[in-house]
Short mmCIF file of C-alpha atoms in Angstrom, two decimals:
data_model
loop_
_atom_site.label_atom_id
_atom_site.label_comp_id
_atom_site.label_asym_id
_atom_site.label_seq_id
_atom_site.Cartn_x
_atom_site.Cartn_y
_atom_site.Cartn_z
CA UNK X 16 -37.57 25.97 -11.01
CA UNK X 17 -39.20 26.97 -7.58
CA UNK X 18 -40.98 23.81 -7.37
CA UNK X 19 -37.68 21.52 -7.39
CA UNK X 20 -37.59 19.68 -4.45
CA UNK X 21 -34.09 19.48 -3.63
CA UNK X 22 -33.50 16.47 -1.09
CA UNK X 23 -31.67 14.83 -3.40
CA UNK X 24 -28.43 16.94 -3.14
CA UNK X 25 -28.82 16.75 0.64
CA UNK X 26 -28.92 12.91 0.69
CA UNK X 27 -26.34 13.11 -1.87
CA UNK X 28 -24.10 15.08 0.14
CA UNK X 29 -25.06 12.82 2.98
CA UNK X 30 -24.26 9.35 1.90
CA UNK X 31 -20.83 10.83 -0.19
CA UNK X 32 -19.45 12.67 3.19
CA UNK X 33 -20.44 9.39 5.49
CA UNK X 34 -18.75 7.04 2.33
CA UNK X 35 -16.05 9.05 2.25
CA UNK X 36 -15.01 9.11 6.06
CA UNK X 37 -15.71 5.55 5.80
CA UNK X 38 -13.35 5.05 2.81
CA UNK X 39 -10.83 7.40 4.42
CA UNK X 40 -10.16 5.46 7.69
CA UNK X 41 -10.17 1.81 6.17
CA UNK X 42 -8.29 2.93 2.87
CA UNK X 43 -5.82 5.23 4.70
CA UNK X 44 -4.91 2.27 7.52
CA UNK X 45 -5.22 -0.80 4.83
CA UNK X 46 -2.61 1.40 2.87
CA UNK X 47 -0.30 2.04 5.36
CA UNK X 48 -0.33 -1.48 6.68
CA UNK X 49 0.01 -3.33 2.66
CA UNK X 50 1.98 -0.73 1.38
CA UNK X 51 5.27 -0.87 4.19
CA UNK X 52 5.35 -5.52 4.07
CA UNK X 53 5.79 -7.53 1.92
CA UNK X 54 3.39 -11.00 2.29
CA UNK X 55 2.01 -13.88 -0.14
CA UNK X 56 -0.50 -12.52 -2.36
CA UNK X 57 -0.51 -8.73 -1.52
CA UNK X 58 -0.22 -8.51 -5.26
CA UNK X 59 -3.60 -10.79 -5.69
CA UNK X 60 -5.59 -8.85 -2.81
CA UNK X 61 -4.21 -4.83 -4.26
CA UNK X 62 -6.02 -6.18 -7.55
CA UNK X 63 -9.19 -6.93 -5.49
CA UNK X 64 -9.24 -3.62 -3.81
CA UNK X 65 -8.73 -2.09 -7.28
CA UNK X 66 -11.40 -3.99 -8.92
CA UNK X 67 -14.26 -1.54 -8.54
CA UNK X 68 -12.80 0.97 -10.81
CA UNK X 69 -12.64 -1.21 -13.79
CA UNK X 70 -15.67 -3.39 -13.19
CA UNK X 71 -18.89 -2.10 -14.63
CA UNK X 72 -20.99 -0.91 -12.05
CA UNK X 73 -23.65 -3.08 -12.81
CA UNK X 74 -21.20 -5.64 -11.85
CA UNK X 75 -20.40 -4.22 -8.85
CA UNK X 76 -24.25 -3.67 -7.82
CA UNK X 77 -24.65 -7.56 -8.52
CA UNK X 78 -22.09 -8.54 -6.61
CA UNK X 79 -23.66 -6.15 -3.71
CA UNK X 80 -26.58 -7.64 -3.99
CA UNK X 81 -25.56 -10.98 -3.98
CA UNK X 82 -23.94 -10.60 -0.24
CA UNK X 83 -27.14 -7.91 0.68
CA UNK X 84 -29.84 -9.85 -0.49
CA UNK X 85 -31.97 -11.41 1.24
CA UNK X 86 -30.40 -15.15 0.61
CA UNK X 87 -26.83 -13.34 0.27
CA UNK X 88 -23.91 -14.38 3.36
CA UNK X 89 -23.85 -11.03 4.95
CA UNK X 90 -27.90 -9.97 4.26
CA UNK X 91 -28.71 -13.20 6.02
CA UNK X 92 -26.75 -12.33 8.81
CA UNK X 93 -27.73 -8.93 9.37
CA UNK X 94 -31.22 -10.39 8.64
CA UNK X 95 -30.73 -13.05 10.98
CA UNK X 96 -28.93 -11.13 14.14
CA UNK X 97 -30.29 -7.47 13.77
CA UNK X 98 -33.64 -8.25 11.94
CA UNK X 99 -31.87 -5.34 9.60
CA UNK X 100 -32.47 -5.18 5.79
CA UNK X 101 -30.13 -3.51 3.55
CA UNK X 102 -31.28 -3.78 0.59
CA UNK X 103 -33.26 0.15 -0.54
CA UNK X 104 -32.54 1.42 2.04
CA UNK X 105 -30.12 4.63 2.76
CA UNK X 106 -27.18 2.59 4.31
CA UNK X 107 -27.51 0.64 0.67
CA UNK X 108 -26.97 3.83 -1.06
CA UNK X 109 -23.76 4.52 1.02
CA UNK X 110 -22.29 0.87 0.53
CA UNK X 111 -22.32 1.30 -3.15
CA UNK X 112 -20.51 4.52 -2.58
CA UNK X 113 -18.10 2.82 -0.22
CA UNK X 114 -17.36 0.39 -2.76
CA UNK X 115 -17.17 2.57 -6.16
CA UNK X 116 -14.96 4.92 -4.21
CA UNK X 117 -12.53 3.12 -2.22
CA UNK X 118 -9.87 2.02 -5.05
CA UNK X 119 -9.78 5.85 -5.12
CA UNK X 120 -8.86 6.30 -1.96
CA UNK X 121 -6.39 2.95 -1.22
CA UNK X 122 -4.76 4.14 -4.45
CA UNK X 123 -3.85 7.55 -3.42
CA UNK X 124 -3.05 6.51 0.06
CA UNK X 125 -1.03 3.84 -1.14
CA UNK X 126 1.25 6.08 -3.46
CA UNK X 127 1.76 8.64 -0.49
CA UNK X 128 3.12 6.73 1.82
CA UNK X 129 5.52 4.59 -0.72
CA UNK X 130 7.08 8.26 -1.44
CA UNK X 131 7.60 8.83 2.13
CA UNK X 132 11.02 8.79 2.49
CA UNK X 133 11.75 5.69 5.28
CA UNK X 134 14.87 7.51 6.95
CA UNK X 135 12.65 10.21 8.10
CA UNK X 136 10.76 8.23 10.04
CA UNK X 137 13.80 6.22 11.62
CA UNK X 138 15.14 9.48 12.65
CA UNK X 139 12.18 9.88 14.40
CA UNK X 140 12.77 6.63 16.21
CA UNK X 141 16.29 7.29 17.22
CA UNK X 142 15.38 10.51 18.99
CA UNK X 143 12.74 8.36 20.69
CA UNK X 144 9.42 8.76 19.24
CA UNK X 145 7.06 6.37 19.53
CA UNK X 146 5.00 4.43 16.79
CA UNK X 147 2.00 6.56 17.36
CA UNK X 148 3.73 9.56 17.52
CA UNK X 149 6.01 8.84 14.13
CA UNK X 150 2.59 8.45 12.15
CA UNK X 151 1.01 11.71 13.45
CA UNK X 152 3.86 14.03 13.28
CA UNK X 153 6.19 12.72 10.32
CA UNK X 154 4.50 10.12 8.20
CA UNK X 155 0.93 11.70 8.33
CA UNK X 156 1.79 14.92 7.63
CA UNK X 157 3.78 14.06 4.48
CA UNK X 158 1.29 11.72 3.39
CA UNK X 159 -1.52 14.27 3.89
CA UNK X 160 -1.39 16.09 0.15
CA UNK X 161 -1.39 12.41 -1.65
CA UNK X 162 -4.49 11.37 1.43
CA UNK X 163 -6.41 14.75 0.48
CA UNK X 164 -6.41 14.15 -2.63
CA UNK X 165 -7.57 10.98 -2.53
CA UNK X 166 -10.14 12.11 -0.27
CA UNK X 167 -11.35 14.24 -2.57
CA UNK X 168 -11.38 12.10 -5.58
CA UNK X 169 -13.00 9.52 -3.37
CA UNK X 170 -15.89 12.09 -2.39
CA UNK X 171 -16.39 13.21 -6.23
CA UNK X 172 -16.92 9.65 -6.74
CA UNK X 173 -19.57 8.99 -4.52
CA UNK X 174 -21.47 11.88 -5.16
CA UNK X 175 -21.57 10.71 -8.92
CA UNK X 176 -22.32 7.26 -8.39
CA UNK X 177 -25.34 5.99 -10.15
CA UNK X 178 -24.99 1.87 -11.20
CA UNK X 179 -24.84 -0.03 -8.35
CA UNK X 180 -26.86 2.60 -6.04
CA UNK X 181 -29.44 1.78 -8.62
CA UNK X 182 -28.91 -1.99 -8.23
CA UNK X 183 -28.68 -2.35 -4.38
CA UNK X 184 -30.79 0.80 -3.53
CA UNK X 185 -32.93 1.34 -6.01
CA UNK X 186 -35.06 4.15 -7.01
CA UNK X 187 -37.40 5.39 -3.87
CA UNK X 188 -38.10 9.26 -3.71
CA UNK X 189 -36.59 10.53 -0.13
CA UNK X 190 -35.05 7.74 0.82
CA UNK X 191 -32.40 6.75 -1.83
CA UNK X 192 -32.68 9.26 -4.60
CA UNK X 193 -29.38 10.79 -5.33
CA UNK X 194 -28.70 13.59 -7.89
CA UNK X 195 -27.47 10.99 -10.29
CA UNK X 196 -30.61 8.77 -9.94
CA UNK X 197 -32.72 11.74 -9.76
CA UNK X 198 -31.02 12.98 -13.73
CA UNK X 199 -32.06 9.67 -14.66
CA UNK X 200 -35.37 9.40 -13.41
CA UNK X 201 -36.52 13.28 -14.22
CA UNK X 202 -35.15 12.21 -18.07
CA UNK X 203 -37.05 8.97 -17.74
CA UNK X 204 -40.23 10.87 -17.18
CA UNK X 205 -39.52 13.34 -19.79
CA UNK X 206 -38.59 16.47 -16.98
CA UNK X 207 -35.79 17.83 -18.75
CA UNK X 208 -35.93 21.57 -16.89
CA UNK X 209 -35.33 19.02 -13.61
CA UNK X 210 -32.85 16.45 -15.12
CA UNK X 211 -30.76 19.74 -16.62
CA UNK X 212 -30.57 21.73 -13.23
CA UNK X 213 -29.79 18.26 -11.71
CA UNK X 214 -26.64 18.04 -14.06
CA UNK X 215 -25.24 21.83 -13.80
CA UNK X 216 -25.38 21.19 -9.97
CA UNK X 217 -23.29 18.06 -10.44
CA UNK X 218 -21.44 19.46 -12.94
CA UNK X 219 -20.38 22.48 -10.94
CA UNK X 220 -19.74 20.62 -8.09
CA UNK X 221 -17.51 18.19 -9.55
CA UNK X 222 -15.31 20.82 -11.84
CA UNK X 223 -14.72 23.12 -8.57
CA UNK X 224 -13.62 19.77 -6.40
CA UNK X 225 -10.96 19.08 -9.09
CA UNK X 226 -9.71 22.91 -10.15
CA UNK X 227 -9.39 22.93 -5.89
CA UNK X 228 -7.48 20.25 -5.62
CA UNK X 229 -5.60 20.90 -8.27
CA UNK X 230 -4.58 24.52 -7.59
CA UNK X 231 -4.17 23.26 -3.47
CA UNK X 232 -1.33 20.24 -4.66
CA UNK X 233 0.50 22.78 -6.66
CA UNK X 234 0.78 25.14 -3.52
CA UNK X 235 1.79 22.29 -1.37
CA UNK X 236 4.21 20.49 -3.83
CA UNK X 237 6.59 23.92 -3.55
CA UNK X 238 6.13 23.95 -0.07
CA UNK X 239 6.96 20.36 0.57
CA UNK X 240 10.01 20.06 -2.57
CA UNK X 241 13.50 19.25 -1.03
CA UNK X 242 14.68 21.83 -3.53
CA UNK X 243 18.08 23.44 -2.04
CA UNK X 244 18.25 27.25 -1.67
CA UNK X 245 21.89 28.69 -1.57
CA UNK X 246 22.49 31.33 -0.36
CA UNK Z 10 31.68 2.43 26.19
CA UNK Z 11 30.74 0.15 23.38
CA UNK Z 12 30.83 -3.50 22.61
CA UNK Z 13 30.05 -4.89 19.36
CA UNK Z 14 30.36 -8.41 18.49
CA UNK Z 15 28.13 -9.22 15.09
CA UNK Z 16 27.94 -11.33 11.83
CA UNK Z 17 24.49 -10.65 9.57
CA UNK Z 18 24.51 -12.41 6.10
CA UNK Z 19 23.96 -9.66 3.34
CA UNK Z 20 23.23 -10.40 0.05
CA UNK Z 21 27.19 -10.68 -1.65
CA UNK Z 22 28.89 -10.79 1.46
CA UNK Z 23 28.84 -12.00 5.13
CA UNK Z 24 29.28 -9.00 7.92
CA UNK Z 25 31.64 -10.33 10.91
CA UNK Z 26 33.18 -7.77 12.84
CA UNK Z 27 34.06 -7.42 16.27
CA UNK Z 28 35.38 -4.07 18.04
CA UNK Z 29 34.85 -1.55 21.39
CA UNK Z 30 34.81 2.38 20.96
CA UNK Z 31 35.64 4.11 24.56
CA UNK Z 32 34.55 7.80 24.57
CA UNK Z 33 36.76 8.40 21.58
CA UNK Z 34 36.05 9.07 17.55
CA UNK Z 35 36.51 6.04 15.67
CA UNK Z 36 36.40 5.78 11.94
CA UNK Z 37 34.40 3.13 9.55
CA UNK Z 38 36.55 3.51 6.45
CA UNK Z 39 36.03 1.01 3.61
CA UNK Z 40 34.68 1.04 -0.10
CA UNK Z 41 30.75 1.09 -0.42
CA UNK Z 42 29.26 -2.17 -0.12
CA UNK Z 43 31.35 -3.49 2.46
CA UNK Z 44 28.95 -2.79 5.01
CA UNK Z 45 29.17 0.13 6.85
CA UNK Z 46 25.95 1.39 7.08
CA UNK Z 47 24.49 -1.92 8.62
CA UNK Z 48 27.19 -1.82 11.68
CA UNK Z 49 25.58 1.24 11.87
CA UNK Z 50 22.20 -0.06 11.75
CA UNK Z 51 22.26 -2.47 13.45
CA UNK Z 52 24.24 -0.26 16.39
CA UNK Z 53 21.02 1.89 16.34
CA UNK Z 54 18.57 -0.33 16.24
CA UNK Z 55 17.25 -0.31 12.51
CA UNK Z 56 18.84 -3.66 11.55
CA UNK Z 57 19.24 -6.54 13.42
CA UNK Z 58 22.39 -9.02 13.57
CA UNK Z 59 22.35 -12.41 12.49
CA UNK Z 60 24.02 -13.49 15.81
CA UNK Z 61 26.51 -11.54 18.23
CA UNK Z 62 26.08 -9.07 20.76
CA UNK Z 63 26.08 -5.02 21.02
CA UNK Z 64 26.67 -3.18 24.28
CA UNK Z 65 26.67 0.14 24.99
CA UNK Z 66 27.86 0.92 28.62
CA UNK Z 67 25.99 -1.77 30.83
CA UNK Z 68 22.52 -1.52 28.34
CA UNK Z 69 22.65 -4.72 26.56
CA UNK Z 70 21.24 -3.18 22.93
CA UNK Z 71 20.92 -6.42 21.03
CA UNK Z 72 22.21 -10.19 22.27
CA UNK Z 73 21.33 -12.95 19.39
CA UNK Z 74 18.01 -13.73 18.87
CA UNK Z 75 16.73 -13.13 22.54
CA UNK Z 76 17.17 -9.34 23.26
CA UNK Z 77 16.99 -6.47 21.39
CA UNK Z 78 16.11 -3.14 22.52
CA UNK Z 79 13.52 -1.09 20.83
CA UNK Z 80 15.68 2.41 18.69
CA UNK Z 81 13.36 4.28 20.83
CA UNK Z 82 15.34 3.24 24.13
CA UNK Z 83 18.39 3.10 23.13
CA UNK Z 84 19.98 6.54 23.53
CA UNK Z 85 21.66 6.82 20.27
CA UNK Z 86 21.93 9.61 17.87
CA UNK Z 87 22.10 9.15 13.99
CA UNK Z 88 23.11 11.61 11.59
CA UNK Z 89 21.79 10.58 8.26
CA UNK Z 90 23.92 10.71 5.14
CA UNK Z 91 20.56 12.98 3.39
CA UNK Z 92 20.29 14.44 6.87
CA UNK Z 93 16.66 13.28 6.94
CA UNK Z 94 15.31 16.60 8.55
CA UNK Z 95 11.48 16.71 8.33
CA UNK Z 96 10.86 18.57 5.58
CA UNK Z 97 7.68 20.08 7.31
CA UNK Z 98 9.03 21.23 10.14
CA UNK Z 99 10.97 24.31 11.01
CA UNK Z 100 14.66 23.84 11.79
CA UNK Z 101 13.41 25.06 15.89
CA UNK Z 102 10.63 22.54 15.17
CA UNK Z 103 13.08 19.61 13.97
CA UNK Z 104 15.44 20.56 16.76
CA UNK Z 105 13.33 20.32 19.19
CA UNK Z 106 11.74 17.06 18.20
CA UNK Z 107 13.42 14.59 20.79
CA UNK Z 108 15.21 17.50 22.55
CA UNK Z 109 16.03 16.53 26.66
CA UNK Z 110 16.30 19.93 27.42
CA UNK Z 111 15.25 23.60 25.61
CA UNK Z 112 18.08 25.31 27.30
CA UNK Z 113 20.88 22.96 26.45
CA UNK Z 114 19.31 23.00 22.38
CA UNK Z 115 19.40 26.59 22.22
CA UNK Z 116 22.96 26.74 23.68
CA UNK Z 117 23.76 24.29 20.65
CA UNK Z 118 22.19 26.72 17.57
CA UNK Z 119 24.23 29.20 19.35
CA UNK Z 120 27.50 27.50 19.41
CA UNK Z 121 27.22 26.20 15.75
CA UNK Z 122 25.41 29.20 14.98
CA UNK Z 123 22.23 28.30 13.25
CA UNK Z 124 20.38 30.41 15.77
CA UNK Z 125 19.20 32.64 13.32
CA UNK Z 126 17.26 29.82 11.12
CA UNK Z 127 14.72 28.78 14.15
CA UNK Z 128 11.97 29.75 11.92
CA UNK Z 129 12.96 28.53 8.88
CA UNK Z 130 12.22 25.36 6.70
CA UNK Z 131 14.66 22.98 5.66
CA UNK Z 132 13.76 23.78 2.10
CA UNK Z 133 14.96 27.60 2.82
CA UNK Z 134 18.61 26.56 4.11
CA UNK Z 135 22.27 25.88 2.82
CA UNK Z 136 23.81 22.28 2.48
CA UNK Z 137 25.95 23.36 5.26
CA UNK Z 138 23.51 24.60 7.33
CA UNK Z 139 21.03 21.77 7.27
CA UNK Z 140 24.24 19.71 8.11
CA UNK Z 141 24.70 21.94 11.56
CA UNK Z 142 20.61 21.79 11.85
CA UNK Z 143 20.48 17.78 11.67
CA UNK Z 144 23.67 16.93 14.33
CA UNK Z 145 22.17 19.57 16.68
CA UNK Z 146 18.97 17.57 16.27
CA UNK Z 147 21.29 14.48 17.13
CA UNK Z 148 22.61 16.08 19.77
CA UNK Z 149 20.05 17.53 22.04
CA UNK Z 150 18.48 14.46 22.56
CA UNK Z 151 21.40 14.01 24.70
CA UNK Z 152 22.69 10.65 23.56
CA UNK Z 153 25.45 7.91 24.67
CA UNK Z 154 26.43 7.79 21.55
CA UNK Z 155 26.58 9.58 17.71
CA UNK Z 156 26.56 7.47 14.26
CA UNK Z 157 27.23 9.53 11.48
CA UNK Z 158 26.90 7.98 8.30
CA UNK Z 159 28.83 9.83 5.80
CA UNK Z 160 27.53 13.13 6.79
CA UNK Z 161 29.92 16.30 4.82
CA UNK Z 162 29.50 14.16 1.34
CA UNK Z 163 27.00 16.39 0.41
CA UNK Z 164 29.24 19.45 1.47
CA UNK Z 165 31.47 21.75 -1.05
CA UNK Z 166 35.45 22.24 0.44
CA UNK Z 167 34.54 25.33 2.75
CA UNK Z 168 31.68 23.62 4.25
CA UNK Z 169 33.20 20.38 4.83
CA UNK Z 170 36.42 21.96 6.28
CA UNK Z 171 34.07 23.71 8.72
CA UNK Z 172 31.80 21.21 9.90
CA UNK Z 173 35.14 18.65 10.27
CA UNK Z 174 36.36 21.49 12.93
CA UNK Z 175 32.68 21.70 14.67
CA UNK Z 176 32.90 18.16 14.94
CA UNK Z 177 36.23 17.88 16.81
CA UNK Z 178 35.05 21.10 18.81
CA UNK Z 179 32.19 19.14 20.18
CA UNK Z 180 33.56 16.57 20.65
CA UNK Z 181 36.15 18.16 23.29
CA UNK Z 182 33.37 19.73 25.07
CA UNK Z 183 31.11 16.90 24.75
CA UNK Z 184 33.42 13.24 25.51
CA UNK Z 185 30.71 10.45 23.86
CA UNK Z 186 31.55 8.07 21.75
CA UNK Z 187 31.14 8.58 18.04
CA UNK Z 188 31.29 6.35 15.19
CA UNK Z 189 31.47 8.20 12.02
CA UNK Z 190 31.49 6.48 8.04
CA UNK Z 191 33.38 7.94 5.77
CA UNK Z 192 35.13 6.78 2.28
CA UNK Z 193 37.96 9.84 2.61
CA UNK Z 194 40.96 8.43 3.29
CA UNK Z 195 41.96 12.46 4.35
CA UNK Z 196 38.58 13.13 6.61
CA UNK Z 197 39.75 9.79 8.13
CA UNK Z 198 42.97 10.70 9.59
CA UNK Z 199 41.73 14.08 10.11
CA UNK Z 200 38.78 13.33 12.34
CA UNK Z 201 39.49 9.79 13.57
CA UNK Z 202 41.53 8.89 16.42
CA UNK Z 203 40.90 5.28 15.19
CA UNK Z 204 40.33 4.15 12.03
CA UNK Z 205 38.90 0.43 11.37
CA UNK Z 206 39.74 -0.89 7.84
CA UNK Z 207 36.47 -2.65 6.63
CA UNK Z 208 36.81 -4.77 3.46
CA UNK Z 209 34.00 -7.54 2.06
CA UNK Z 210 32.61 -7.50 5.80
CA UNK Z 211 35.63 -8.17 7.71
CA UNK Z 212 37.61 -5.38 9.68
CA UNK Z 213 41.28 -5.88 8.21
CA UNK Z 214 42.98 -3.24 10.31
CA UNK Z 215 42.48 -1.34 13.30
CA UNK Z 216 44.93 1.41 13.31
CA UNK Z 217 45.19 4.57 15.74
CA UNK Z 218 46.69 7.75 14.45
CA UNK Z 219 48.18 9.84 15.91
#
């Protein structure tokens, strides 16, 4: 086992943390801002951000490498104004995880602040609190168990993902290997002892991420309930 | 002092209503649906008139479609009829939220003694109590004005016959002008010192008592 070079959780670990604070900010303010109006086709563009999680993810990948590529909108333009290729490369591995994860995250997001209740926040108002200061100390707060465990899911997700990495960053030892690609790869060659630590490690990690949040919602749920005591 | 002059189209029936309220309590008294809690809205900022004009003192809160204050600036307290404390917050916490002054808010817990539940979470308190919590929120933000949108509904008898007497208390030491909504013909006459008749939008009576 000594001899199992283990960059693959780090970059693993890497690309899921830097997807997942990506996911965070834009799913968390896209929420908040789509979930509160009503416009012409917020229905069409919800089913667009929740498209990922139904789609195969070597649809997904394809799609990714369709705007990446080389003759793709946004790879030409990157290729074009920052002489910057996407495609295998590390930021490739963390745009697949960006994209796999983020229904994850808008979904979660989006529930938790619909539950908000909207008089809180206009009692905030009356007594004079600004915008800013209503979403930091009412509506953020409240939100926060539905955003942490989106946040979480969202993570879980990117660690695991293994399609569309494949697709867009394909398979290059220290540089785009993830756990997931490495299971495949170390099966591929016939290394099961390597492919089977691989999956206890992911397997581990993903059961504790779960039975966590889990256990942490329940806490918070009897902390948060309305529930009247009399006395 | 304040001025309202407003119609606002709601979905069965048209709001047009015109009254003043001097530092006096007046009473909203109708059946639900006949618009009481958008006067109030639109009073406090969370609604806006079709047309008209609402004035409180010389502040100019809303005046068709070219002015209209932000809530924020408008000085008005608003007792919601769930209370709306933050859940997440201590009662010293929600208190203290938009409080002008810490002296004057502690003076308040004192005088409708809730003192002893600083530390405590709305969650952890009586109907009654989180009644007295959310109008000393109200109040210690030191506004020109309370709404109080049915606000002892929630309360059993003993509670509601106390917080009706806390209400008339403060307002003696305390002369604003409150506006409260109510569908109790008896909390009416009890509390009011006017009481506007409000019927499919329209005000049909405005009656003192005595």
């Amino acid at each position: 086992m000594s001899d199992i070079n283990l960059s693959p959780l780090w970059l693993s670990f890497q690309t899921a943390g830097v997807a997942t604070i990506i996911v965070f900010l834009t799913g968390v303010f896209l929420a908040r801002i789509i979930a509160r109006n009503q416009f012409f086709g917020k229905g069409v563009l919800e089913a667009v951000f929740m498209l990922p999680l139904v789609l195969p993810p070597t649809v997904v990948g394809f799609g990714l490498l369709y705007l990446f590529g080389k003759n793709g909108i946004l790879g030409r333009l990157l290729l074009d104004m920052f002489d910057f290729q996407v495609v295998f490369t590390w930021h490739a591995v963390i745009i697949a995880a960006v994209v796999v994860s983020f229904p994850l995250m808008y979904q979660s997001a989006s529930a938790a602040f619909q539950h908000d209740d909207p008089n809180l926040e206009h009692a905030a108002y009356t007594m004079g609190a600004s915008k800013w200061k209503v979403f930091w100390t009412v509506s953020f707060p409240l939100a926060w168990p539905g955003l942490l465990a989106g946040l979480v899911l969202s993570f879980a997700r990117a660690l695991g993902e293994f399609g569309a990495t494949l697709m867009l960053a394909g398979f290059i030892p220290g540089v785009t290997d993830t756990v997931p690609l490495a299971i495949y790869f170390a099966v591929e060659s016939g290394n099961m002892e390597m492919a089977t630590f691989w999956v206890i490690i992911i397997v581990a990690l993903g059961f504790t991420a779960i039975y966590w949040l889990n256990w942490w919602s329940k806490r918070n749920m009897m902390r948060y309930s309305q529930k009247q005591h009399h006395q | 002092m304040l001025t309202v002059q407003m119609k606002k189209k709601l979905e069965h029936i048209e709001l047009d209503v015109a009254f003043t309220v001097s530092d006096e309590i007046i009473v909203l008294f109708g059946p639900s649906g006949s618009g009481k809690t958008t006067i109030l809205n639109c009073i406090a900022g969370l609604a806006k008139p079709d047309t008209g004009k609402i004035q409180l003192h010389d502040v100019i809160l809303v005046e068709d479609k070219q002015t209209f204050l932000p809530i924020q600036q408008r000085k008005i307290g608003y007792l919601f009829q769930d209370y709306a404390l933050f859940p997440h917050m201590t009662v010293w916490k929600n208190i203290s939220y938009g409080m002008k002054s810490k002296a004057f808010a502690e003076q308040l817990m004192k005088e409708l003694g809730i003192d002893h539940l600083r530390d405590r979470y709305p969650n952890e308190i009586s109907g009654g109590e989180k009644q007295r919590t959310a109008i000393t929120r109200a109040i210690a933000t030191e506004p020109k004005l309370l709404l109080l949108d049915e606000p002892f509904s929630a309360l059993d008898e003993q509670a509601r016959a106390r917080s009706h007497e806390e209400l008339l208390r403060l307002h003696r030491l305390w002369k604003i002008p409150i506006i409260l909504v109510t569908h109790s013909q008896q909390e009416a006459e009890k509390l009011g010192d006017r009481i506007l008749y409000l019927h499919d939008g329209k005000l049909q009576r405005d009656q003192p008592v005595k």
